[in-house]
Amino acid sequence: MGRKPIHLNSEKIEAELCGKVILVTGAAGSIGSGIVRQIADYRPAEIVLLDQAESPLYDLQNELK
């Protein structure tokens, strides 16, 4: 891609997300759902999904369960 790879600090991200309630707006979209899936790996207490698209939001919720 012509740029250096991005390296995430997983320990710092986990410290910020683990055990917390996280709100994701636009959660049913392609970017939002990808973010939700990544956040889920860091064991938050709860992820609140917000979107106007009811069916894709329902599908994402079922996928996460």
Coordinates of N, CA, C and O in Angstrom, one line a residue:
M1 N 0.8 -1.2 0.0 CA 0.0 0.0 0.0 C 0.9 1.3 0.0 O 0.3 2.4 0.0
G2 N 2.1 1.1 0.1 CA 3.0 2.3 0.1 C 3.1 3.0 1.4 O 3.5 4.1 1.5
R3 N 2.8 2.3 2.5 CA 2.9 2.8 3.8 C 3.4 1.8 4.8 O 3.2 0.6 4.5
K4 N 3.9 2.2 5.9 CA 4.3 1.2 6.9 C 3.1 0.6 7.6 O 2.1 1.3 7.8
P5 N 3.2 -0.7 8.0 CA 2.1 -1.3 8.7 C 1.9 -0.7 10.1 O 2.8 -0.2 10.7
I6 N 0.6 -0.7 10.5 CA 0.2 -0.1 11.8 C 0.3 -1.3 12.8 O -0.3 -2.3 12.6
H7 N 1.0 -1.0 13.9 CA 1.0 -2.0 15.0 C 0.2 -1.5 16.2 O 0.6 -0.4 16.7
L8 N -0.8 -2.2 16.6 CA -1.6 -1.8 17.7 C -1.0 -2.3 19.0 O -0.4 -3.4 19.1
N9 N -1.2 -1.5 20.1 CA -0.7 -1.8 21.4 C -1.9 -2.5 22.1 O -2.8 -1.9 22.7
S10 N -2.0 -3.9 21.9 CA -3.1 -4.6 22.4 C -3.3 -4.5 23.9 O -4.4 -4.5 24.4
E11 N -2.2 -4.4 24.7 CA -2.3 -4.3 26.1 C -3.0 -3.0 26.5 O -3.9 -3.0 27.4
K12 N -2.7 -1.9 25.9 CA -3.3 -0.6 26.2 C -4.8 -0.6 25.8 O -5.6 -0.1 26.5
I13 N -5.1 -1.2 24.6 CA -6.4 -1.3 24.2 C -7.3 -2.1 25.1 O -8.4 -1.7 25.5
E14 N -6.7 -3.2 25.6 CA -7.5 -4.1 26.5 C -7.7 -3.3 27.8 O -8.8 -3.4 28.4
A15 N -6.7 -2.6 28.3 CA -6.9 -1.8 29.5 C -8.0 -0.8 29.4 O -8.7 -0.5 30.4
E16 N -8.2 -0.2 28.2 CA -9.2 0.8 28.0 C -10.6 0.1 27.9 O -11.6 0.8 28.2
L17 N -10.7 -1.1 27.3 CA -12.0 -1.7 27.0 C -12.5 -2.7 27.9 O -13.7 -2.9 28.1
C18 N -11.6 -3.5 28.5 CA -12.0 -4.7 29.3 C -12.8 -4.2 30.5 O -12.5 -3.3 31.3
G19 N -14.0 -4.9 30.6 CA -14.9 -4.6 31.8 C -15.7 -3.4 31.7 O -16.4 -3.0 32.6
K20 N -15.6 -2.7 30.6 CA -16.4 -1.4 30.4 C -17.6 -1.5 29.5 O -17.7 -2.5 28.7
V21 N -18.5 -0.6 29.6 CA -19.6 -0.5 28.7 C -19.2 0.4 27.5 O -18.8 1.5 27.7
I22 N -19.3 -0.2 26.3 CA -18.9 0.5 25.1 C -20.1 0.8 24.2 O -20.8 -0.1 23.9
L23 N -20.3 2.0 23.7 CA -21.3 2.4 22.8 C -20.7 2.5 21.4 O -19.7 3.2 21.2
V24 N -21.3 1.8 20.4 CA -20.8 2.0 19.0 C -22.0 2.5 18.2 O -23.0 1.8 18.1
T25 N -21.9 3.7 17.6 CA -22.9 4.2 16.7 C -22.6 3.8 15.3 O -21.4 3.6 15.0
G26 N -23.6 3.6 14.5 CA -23.4 3.1 13.2 C -22.9 1.6 13.2 O -22.2 1.2 12.3
A27 N -23.3 0.9 14.2 CA -22.8 -0.5 14.5 C -23.1 -1.5 13.4 O -22.4 -2.5 13.2
A28 N -24.2 -1.3 12.6 CA -24.6 -2.3 11.6 C -23.9 -2.1 10.3 O -24.0 -2.9 9.4
G29 N -23.2 -1.0 10.1 CA -22.5 -0.7 8.8 C -21.3 -1.5 8.7 O -20.9 -2.2 9.6
S30 N -20.6 -1.4 7.6 CA -19.4 -2.3 7.3 C -18.3 -1.9 8.3 O -17.6 -2.8 8.9
I31 N -18.0 -0.6 8.5 CA -17.0 -0.2 9.4 C -17.4 -0.4 10.8 O -16.6 -1.0 11.6
G32 N -18.6 0.0 11.2 CA -19.1 -0.2 12.5 C -19.1 -1.6 13.0 O -18.7 -1.9 14.1
S33 N -19.6 -2.5 12.1 CA -19.6 -3.9 12.5 C -18.2 -4.5 12.7 O -18.0 -5.3 13.6
G34 N -17.3 -4.0 11.8 CA -15.9 -4.5 12.0 C -15.3 -4.0 13.3 O -14.6 -4.8 14.0
I35 N -15.6 -2.8 13.7 CA -15.2 -2.3 15.0 C -15.8 -3.0 16.1 O -15.1 -3.4 17.1
V36 N -17.1 -3.3 16.0 CA -17.8 -4.1 17.1 C -17.1 -5.5 17.3 O -16.8 -5.9 18.4
R37 N -16.8 -6.2 16.1 CA -16.2 -7.5 16.2 C -14.8 -7.4 16.9 O -14.4 -8.3 17.7
Q38 N -14.0 -6.3 16.6 CA -12.7 -6.2 17.2 C -12.8 -5.8 18.7 O -12.1 -6.4 19.5
I39 N -13.8 -5.0 19.0 CA -14.0 -4.6 20.4 C -14.4 -5.9 21.3 O -13.9 -6.0 22.4
A40 N -15.2 -6.7 20.7 CA -15.6 -7.9 21.4 C -14.5 -8.8 21.9 O -14.6 -9.5 22.9
D41 N -13.4 -8.8 21.2 CA -12.2 -9.6 21.5 C -11.5 -9.1 22.8 O -10.8 -9.8 23.5
Y42 N -11.8 -7.9 23.2 CA -11.2 -7.3 24.4 C -12.1 -7.4 25.7 O -11.8 -6.7 26.7
R43 N -13.1 -8.2 25.6 CA -13.9 -8.6 26.8 C -14.5 -7.4 27.5 O -14.4 -7.2 28.7
P44 N -15.2 -6.5 26.8 CA -16.0 -5.4 27.5 C -17.1 -6.0 28.3 O -17.6 -7.1 28.0
A45 N -17.6 -5.3 29.3 CA -18.7 -5.8 30.1 C -20.0 -5.8 29.2 O -20.8 -6.7 29.3
E46 N -20.1 -4.8 28.3 CA -21.3 -4.7 27.5 C -20.9 -3.9 26.3 O -20.2 -2.9 26.4
I47 N -21.5 -4.2 25.1 CA -21.4 -3.4 23.9 C -22.8 -3.0 23.5 O -23.6 -3.8 23.3
V48 N -23.0 -1.7 23.5 CA -24.3 -1.1 23.1 C -24.2 -0.8 21.6 O -23.4 0.0 21.2
L49 N -25.1 -1.4 20.8 CA -25.1 -1.2 19.4 C -26.2 -0.3 19.0 O -27.3 -0.4 19.4
L50 N -25.8 0.8 18.2 CA -26.8 1.8 17.8 C -26.7 2.0 16.3 O -25.6 2.2 15.8
D51 N -27.9 1.8 15.7 CA -27.9 2.1 14.2 C -29.4 2.2 13.8 O -30.3 1.8 14.5
Q52 N -29.6 2.9 12.7 CA -31.0 3.0 12.2 C -31.4 1.8 11.4 O -32.6 1.6 11.2
A53 N -30.5 1.0 10.9 CA -30.8 -0.2 10.1 C -31.1 -1.4 11.0 O -30.2 -2.0 11.6
E54 N -32.4 -1.6 11.2 CA -32.9 -2.6 12.2 C -32.5 -4.0 11.8 O -31.9 -4.7 12.7
S55 N -32.7 -4.4 10.6 CA -32.4 -5.8 10.3 C -30.9 -6.2 10.3 O -30.5 -7.2 11.0
P56 N -30.0 -5.3 9.8 CA -28.5 -5.6 9.9 C -28.1 -5.6 11.4 O -27.2 -6.3 11.8
L57 N -28.7 -4.7 12.2 CA -28.4 -4.6 13.6 C -28.8 -5.9 14.3 O -28.0 -6.4 15.1
Y58 N -29.9 -6.4 14.0 CA -30.4 -7.7 14.6 C -29.5 -8.8 14.2 O -29.1 -9.6 15.0
D59 N -29.0 -8.8 12.9 CA -28.1 -9.9 12.4 C -26.8 -9.8 13.2 O -26.3 -10.9 13.6
L60 N -26.3 -8.6 13.4 CA -25.0 -8.5 14.1 C -25.2 -8.9 15.5 O -24.3 -9.6 16.1
Q61 N -26.3 -8.6 16.2 CA -26.5 -8.9 17.6 C -26.5 -10.5 17.7 O -25.9 -11.0 18.6
N62 N -27.2 -11.1 16.8 CA -27.2 -12.6 16.8 C -25.9 -13.2 16.5 O -25.5 -14.2 17.1
E63 N -25.1 -12.6 15.7 CA -23.7 -13.1 15.4 C -22.9 -13.1 16.7 O -22.1 -14.0 16.9
L64 N -23.0 -12.0 17.4 CA -22.2 -11.8 18.6 C -22.6 -12.7 19.7 O -21.8 -13.1 20.6
K65 N -23.9 -13.1 19.8 CA -24.3 -14.0 20.8 C -23.8 -15.4 20.5 O -23.4 -16.2 21.3

